[in-house]
mmCIF file of C-alpha atoms in Angstrom:
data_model
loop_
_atom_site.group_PDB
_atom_site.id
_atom_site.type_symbol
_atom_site.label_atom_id
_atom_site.label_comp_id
_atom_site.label_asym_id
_atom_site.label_seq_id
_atom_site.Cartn_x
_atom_site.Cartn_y
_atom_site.Cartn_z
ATOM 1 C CA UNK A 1 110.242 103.326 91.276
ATOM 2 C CA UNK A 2 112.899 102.453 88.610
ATOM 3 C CA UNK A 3 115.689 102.567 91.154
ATOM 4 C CA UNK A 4 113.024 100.768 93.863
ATOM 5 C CA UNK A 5 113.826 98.296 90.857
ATOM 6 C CA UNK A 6 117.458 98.655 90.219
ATOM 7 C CA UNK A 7 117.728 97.529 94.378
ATOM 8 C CA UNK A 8 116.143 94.579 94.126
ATOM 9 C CA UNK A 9 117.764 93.268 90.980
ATOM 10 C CA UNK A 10 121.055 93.966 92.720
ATOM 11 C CA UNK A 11 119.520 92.265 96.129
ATOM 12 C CA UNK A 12 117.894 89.438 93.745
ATOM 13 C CA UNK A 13 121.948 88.127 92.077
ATOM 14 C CA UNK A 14 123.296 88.993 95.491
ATOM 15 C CA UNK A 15 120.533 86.285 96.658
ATOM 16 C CA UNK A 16 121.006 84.065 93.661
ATOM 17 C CA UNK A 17 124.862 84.204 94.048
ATOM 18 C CA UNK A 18 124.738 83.373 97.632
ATOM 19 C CA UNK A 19 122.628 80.411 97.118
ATOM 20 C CA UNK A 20 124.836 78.733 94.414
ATOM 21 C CA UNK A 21 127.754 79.075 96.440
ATOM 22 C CA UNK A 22 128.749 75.562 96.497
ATOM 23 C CA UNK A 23 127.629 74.465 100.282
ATOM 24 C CA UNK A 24 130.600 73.210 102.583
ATOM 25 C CA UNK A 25 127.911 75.627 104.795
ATOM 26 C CA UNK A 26 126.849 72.139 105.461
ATOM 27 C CA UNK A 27 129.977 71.211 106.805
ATOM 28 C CA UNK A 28 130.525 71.886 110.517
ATOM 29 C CA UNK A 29 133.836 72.372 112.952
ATOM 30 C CA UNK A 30 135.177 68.777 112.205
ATOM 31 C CA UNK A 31 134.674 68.616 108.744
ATOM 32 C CA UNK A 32 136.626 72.869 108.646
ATOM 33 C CA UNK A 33 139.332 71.699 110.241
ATOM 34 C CA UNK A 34 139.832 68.449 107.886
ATOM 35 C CA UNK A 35 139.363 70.734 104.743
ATOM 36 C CA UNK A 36 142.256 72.858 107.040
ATOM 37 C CA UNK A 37 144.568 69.899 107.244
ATOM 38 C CA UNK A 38 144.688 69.567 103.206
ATOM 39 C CA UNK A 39 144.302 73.063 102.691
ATOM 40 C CA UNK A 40 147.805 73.584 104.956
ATOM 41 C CA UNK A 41 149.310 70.311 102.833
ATOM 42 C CA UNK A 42 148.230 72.026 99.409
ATOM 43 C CA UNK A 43 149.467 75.534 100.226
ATOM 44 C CA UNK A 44 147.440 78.658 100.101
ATOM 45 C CA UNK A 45 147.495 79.538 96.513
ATOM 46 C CA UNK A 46 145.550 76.702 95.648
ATOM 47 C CA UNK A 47 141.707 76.619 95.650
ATOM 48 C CA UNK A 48 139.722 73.144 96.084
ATOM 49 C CA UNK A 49 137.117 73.236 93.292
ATOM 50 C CA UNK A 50 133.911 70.887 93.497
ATOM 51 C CA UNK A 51 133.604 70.901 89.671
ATOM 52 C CA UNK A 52 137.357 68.795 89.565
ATOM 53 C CA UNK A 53 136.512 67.013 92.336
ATOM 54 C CA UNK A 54 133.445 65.726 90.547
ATOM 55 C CA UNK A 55 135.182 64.998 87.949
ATOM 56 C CA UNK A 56 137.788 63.349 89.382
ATOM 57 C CA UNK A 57 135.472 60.648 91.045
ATOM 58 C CA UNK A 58 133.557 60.062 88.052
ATOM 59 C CA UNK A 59 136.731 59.128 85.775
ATOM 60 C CA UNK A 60 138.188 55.998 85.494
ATOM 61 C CA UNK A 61 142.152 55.484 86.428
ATOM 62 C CA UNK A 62 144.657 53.443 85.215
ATOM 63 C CA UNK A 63 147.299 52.152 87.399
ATOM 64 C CA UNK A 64 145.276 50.473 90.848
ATOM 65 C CA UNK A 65 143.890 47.174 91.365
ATOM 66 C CA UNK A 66 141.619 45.258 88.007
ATOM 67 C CA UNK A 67 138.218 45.678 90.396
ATOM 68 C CA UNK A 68 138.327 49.102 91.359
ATOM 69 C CA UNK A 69 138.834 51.326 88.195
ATOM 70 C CA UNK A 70 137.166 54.121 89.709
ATOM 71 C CA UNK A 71 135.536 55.305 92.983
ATOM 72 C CA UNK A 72 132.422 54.833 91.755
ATOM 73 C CA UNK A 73 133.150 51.473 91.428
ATOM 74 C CA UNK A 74 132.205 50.995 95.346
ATOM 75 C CA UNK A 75 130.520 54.243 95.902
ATOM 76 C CA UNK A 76 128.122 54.344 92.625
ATOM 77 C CA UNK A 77 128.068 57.236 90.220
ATOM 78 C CA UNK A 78 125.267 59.139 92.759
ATOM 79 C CA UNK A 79 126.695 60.324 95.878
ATOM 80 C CA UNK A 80 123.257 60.389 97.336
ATOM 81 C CA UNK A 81 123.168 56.893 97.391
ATOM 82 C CA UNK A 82 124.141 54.218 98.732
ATOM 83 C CA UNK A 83 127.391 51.471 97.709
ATOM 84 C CA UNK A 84 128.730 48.236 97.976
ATOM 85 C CA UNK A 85 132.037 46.894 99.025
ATOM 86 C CA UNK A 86 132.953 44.170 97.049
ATOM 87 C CA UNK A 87 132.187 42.073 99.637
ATOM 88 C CA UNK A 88 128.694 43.314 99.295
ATOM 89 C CA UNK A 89 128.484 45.256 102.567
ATOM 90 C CA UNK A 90 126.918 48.413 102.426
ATOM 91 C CA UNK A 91 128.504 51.592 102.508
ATOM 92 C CA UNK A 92 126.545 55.042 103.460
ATOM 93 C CA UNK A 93 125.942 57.532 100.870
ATOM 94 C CA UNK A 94 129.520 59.996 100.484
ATOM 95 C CA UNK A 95 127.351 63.156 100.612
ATOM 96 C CA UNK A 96 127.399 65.075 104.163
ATOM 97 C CA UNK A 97 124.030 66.264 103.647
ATOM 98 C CA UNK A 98 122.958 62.286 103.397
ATOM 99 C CA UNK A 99 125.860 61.046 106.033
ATOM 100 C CA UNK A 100 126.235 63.369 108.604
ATOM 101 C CA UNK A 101 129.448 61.909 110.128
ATOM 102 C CA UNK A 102 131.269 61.750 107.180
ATOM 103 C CA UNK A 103 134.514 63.586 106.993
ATOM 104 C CA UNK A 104 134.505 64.379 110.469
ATOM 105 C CA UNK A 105 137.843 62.254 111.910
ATOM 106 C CA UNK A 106 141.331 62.808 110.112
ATOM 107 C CA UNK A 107 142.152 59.277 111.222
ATOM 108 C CA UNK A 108 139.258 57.615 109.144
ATOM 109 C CA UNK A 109 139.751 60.380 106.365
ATOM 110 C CA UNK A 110 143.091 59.646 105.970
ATOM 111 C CA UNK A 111 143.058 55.674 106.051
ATOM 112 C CA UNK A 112 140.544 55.630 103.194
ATOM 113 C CA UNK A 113 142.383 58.099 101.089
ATOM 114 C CA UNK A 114 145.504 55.986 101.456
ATOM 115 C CA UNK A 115 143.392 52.698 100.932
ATOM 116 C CA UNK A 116 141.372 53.901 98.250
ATOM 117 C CA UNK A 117 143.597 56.202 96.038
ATOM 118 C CA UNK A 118 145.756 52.753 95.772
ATOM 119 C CA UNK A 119 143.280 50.437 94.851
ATOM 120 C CA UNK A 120 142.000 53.028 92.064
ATOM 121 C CA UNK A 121 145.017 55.182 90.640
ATOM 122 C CA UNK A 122 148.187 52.732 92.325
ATOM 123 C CA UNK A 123 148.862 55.934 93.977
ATOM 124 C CA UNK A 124 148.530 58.163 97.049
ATOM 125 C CA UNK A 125 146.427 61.087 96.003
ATOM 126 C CA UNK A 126 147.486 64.331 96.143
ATOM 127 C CA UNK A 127 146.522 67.568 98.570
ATOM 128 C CA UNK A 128 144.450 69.022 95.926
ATOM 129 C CA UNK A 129 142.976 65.964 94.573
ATOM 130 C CA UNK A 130 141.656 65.037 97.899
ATOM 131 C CA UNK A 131 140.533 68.892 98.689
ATOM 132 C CA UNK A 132 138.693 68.941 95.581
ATOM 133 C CA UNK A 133 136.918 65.614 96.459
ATOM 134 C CA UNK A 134 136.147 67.038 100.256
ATOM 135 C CA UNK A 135 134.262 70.362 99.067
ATOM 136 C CA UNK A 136 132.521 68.359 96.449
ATOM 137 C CA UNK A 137 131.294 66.229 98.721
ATOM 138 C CA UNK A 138 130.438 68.589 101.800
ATOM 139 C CA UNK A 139 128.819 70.822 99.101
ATOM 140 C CA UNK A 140 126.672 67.102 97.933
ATOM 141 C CA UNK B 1 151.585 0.516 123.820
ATOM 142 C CA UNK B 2 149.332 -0.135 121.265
ATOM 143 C CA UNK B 3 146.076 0.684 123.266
ATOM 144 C CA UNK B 4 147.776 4.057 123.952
ATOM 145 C CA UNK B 5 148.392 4.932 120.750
ATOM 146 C CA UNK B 6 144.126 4.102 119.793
ATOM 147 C CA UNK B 7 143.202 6.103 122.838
ATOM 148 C CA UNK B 8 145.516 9.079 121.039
ATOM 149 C CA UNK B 9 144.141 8.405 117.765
ATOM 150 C CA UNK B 10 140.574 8.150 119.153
ATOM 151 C CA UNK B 11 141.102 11.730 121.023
ATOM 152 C CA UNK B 12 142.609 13.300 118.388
ATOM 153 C CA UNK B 13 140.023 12.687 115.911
ATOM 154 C CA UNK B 14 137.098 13.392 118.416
ATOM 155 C CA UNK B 15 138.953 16.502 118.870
ATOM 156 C CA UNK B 16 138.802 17.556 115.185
ATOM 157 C CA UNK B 17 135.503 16.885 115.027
ATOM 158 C CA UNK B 18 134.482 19.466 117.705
ATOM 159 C CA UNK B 19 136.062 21.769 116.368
ATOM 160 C CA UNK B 20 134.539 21.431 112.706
ATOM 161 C CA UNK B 21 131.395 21.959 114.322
ATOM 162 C CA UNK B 22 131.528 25.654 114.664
ATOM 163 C CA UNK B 23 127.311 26.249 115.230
ATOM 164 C CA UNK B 24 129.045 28.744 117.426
ATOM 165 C CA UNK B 25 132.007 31.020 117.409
ATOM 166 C CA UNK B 26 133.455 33.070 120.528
ATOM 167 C CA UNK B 27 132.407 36.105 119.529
ATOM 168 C CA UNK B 28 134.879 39.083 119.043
ATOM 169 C CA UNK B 29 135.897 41.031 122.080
ATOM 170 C CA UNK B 30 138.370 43.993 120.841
ATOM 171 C CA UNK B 31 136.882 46.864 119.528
ATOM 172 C CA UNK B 32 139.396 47.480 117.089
ATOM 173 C CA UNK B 33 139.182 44.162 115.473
ATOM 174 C CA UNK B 34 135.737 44.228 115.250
ATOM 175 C CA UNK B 35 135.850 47.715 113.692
ATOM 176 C CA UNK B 36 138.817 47.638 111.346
ATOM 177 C CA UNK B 37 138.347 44.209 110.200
ATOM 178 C CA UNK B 38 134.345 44.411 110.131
ATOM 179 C CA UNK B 39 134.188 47.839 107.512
ATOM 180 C CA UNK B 40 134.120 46.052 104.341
ATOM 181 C CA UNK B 41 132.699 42.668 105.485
ATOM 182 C CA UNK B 42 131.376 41.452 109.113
ATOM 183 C CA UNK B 43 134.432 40.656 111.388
ATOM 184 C CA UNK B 44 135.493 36.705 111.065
ATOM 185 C CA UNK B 45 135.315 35.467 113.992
ATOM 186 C CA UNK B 46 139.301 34.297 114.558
ATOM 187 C CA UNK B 47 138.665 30.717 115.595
ATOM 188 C CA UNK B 48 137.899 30.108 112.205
ATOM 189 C CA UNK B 49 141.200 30.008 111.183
ATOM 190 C CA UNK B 50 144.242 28.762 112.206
ATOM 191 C CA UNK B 51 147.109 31.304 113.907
ATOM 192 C CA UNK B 52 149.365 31.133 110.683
ATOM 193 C CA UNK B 53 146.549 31.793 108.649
ATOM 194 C CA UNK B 54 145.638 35.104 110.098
ATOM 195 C CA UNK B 55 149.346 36.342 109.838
ATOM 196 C CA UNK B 56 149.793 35.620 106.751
ATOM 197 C CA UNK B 57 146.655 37.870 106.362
ATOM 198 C CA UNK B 58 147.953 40.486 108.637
ATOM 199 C CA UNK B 59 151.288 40.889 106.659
ATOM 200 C CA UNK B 60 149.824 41.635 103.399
ATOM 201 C CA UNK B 61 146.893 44.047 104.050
ATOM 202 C CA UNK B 62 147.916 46.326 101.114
ATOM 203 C CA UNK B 63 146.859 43.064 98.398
ATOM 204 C CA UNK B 64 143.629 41.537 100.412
ATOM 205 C CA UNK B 65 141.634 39.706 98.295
ATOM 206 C CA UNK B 66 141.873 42.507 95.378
ATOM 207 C CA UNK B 67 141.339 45.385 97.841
ATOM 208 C CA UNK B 68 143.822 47.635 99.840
ATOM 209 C CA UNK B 69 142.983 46.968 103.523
ATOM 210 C CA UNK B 70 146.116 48.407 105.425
ATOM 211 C CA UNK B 71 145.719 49.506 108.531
ATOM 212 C CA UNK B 72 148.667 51.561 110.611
ATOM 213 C CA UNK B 73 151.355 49.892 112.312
ATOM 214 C CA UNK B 74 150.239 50.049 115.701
ATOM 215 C CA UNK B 75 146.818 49.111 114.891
ATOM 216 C CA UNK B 76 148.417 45.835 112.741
ATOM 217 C CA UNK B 77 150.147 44.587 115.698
ATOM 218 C CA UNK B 78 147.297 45.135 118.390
ATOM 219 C CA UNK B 79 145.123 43.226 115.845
ATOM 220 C CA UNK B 80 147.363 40.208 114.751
ATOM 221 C CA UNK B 81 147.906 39.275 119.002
ATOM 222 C CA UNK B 82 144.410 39.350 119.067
ATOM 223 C CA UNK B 83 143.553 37.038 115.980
ATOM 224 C CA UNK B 84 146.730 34.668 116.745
ATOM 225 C CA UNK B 85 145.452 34.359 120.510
ATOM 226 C CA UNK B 86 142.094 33.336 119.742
ATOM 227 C CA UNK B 87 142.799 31.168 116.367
ATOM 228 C CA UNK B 88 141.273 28.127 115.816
ATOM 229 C CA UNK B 89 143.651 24.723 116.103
ATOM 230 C CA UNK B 90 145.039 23.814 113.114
ATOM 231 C CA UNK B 91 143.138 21.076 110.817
ATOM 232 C CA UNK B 92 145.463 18.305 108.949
ATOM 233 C CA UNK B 93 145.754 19.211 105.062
ATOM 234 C CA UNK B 94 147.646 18.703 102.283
ATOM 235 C CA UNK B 95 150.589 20.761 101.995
ATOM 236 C CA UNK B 96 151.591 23.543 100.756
ATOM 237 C CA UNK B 97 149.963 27.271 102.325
ATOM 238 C CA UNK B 98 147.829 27.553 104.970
ATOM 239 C CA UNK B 99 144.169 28.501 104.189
ATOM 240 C CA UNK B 100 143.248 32.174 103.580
ATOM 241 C CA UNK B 101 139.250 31.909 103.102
ATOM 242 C CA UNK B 102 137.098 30.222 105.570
ATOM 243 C CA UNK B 103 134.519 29.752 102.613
ATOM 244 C CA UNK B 104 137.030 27.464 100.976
ATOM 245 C CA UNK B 105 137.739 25.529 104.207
ATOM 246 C CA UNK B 106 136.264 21.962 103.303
ATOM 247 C CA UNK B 107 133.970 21.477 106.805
ATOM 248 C CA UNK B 108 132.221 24.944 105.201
ATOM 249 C CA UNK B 109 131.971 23.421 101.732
ATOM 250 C CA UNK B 110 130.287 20.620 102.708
ATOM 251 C CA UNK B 111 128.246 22.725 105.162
ATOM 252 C CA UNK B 112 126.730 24.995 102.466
ATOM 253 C CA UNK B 113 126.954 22.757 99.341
ATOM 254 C CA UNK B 114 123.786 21.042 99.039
ATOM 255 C CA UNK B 115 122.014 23.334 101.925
ATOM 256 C CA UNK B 116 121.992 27.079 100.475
ATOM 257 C CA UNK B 117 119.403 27.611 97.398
ATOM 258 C CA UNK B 118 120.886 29.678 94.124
ATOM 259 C CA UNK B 119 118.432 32.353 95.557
ATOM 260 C CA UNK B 120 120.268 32.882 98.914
ATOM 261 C CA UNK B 121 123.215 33.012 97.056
ATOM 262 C CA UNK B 122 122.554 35.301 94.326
ATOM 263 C CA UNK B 123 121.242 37.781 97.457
ATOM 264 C CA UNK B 124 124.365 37.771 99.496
ATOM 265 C CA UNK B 125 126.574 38.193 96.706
ATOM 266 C CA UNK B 126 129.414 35.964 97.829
ATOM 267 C CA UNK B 127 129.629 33.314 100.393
ATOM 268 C CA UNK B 128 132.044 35.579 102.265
ATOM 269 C CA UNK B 129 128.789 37.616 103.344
ATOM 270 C CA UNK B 130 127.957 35.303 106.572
ATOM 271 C CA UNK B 131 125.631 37.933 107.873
ATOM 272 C CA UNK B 132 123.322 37.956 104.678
ATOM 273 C CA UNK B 133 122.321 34.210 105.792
ATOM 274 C CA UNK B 134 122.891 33.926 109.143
ATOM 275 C CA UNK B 135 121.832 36.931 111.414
ATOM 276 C CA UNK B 136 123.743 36.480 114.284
ATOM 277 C CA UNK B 137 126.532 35.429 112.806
ATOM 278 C CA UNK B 138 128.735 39.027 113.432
ATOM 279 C CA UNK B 139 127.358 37.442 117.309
ATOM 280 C CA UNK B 140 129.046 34.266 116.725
ATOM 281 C CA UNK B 141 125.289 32.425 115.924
ATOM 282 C CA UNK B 142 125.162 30.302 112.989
ATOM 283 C CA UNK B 143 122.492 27.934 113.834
ATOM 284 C CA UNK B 144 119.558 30.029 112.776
ATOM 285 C CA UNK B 145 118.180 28.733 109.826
#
């Protein structure tokens, strides 16, 4: 009985742990092989880490254009919801599990990266910054 | 000589006036005009501007309006022929640069001065949001309401 016990606490945190795994098991095929492309540009000793990535779009910069301090200045503060270009058009929610399609063509990826890191930090961002964003916001 | 130069005048201004009513606007053919230049707002339609207008739009994409708009080189090109060939005519002003906004234009200022209530204003935002008003305008209709 006790080690009937001992099994299923060990099968119980294997569970748990599998579970909080941070979810780019969301992502599919298209969204891998973008995480590849900045994972290749970063080098393989770095890990992408949702928590930074949260961070990261949270914060306000310094350094881009006076109406866009921070991405959540378009994309709100939720990534389950809905934003506003400041032309007032509506932009989808940035989490894949809200937005299916996001993250899916390197083209788009990339053209918003360059567009947006400049508006908010005056800057292109770098491999990790933008690796920590993407499993952040598969894993949303 | 004299008659001539009415009959010019005459056409001339009769002329403008078409064009200044814009209840319609050809609406946008190219795919990638209508989807580069329609992700933040609805894609202008290009006869609402003159040619020289939308290239001096087209050659400073990185400081549009506040925002960063570029777009890649190849894609800038394909998208300025297409703009420049189906521009509106150019209007007399005073001098000095060529218009950037169509909401500043003054055939749109009169247009929506007295006509648009606070409310339908505070609900589109800005008046560069033609759709919020008008919804066929990303069709080229602007007669609706």
């Amino acid at each position: 009985m006790k080690s009937w016990n001992g099994v299923s606490a060990v099968l119980a945190v294997l569970y748990l742990s599998f579970v909080l795994t941070p979810a780019p098991a969301a992502a599919g095929p298209a969204q891998d092989q973008i995480l590849k492309h900045y994972q290749d540009l970063a080098g393989a000793d770095v890990t992408f880490s949702a928590d930074r990535g949260k961070e990261f779009f949270m914060a306000k910069h310094t350094g881009g254009k006076p109406k866009s301090p921070s991405c959540t200045s378009c994309h709100t503060k939720s990534p389950l919801k809905s934003g506003r270009t400041h032309a007032n058009k509506k932009i989808a929610p940035m989490a894949l599990s809200k937005t299916k399609d996001r993250y899916s063509e390197l083209k788009k990826v990339k053209k918003w990266f360059r567009r947006n890191c400049r508006s908010v930090l005056g800057r292109e961002c770098s491999p990790q910054e933008k690796g920590d964003f993407l499993v952040y916001m598969m894993g949303q | 000589m004299k008659r001539t130069l009415i009959l010019t005048a005459l056409i001339a201004f009769v002329g403008a006036a078409v064009t200044v009513d814009e209840s319609q606007a050809r609406r946008i053919k190219n795919k990638l005009v209508k989807s580069e230049c329609g992700e933040c707002h609805m894609a202008f339609q290009p006869s609402f501007l003159p040619a020289e207008s939308w290239r001096i739009i087209m050659d400073d994409l990185e400081n549009h309006f506040g925002d960063d708009a570029s777009v890649d080189e190849k894609d800038a090109v394909a998208i300025t022929n297409y703009l420049v060939k189906h521009a509106g005519r150019k209007r007399r002003r005073k001098k000095g640069q060529p218009p950037l906004r169509i909401t500043k234009l003054r055939w749109f200022v009169r247009e929506h001065n007295h006509e648009v209530s606070r409310r339908a204003k505070r609900r589109a935002g800005t008046m560069s949001n033609c759709t919020a008003c008008h919804r066929g305008a990303d069709k080229g209709y602007y007669d609706d309401d």
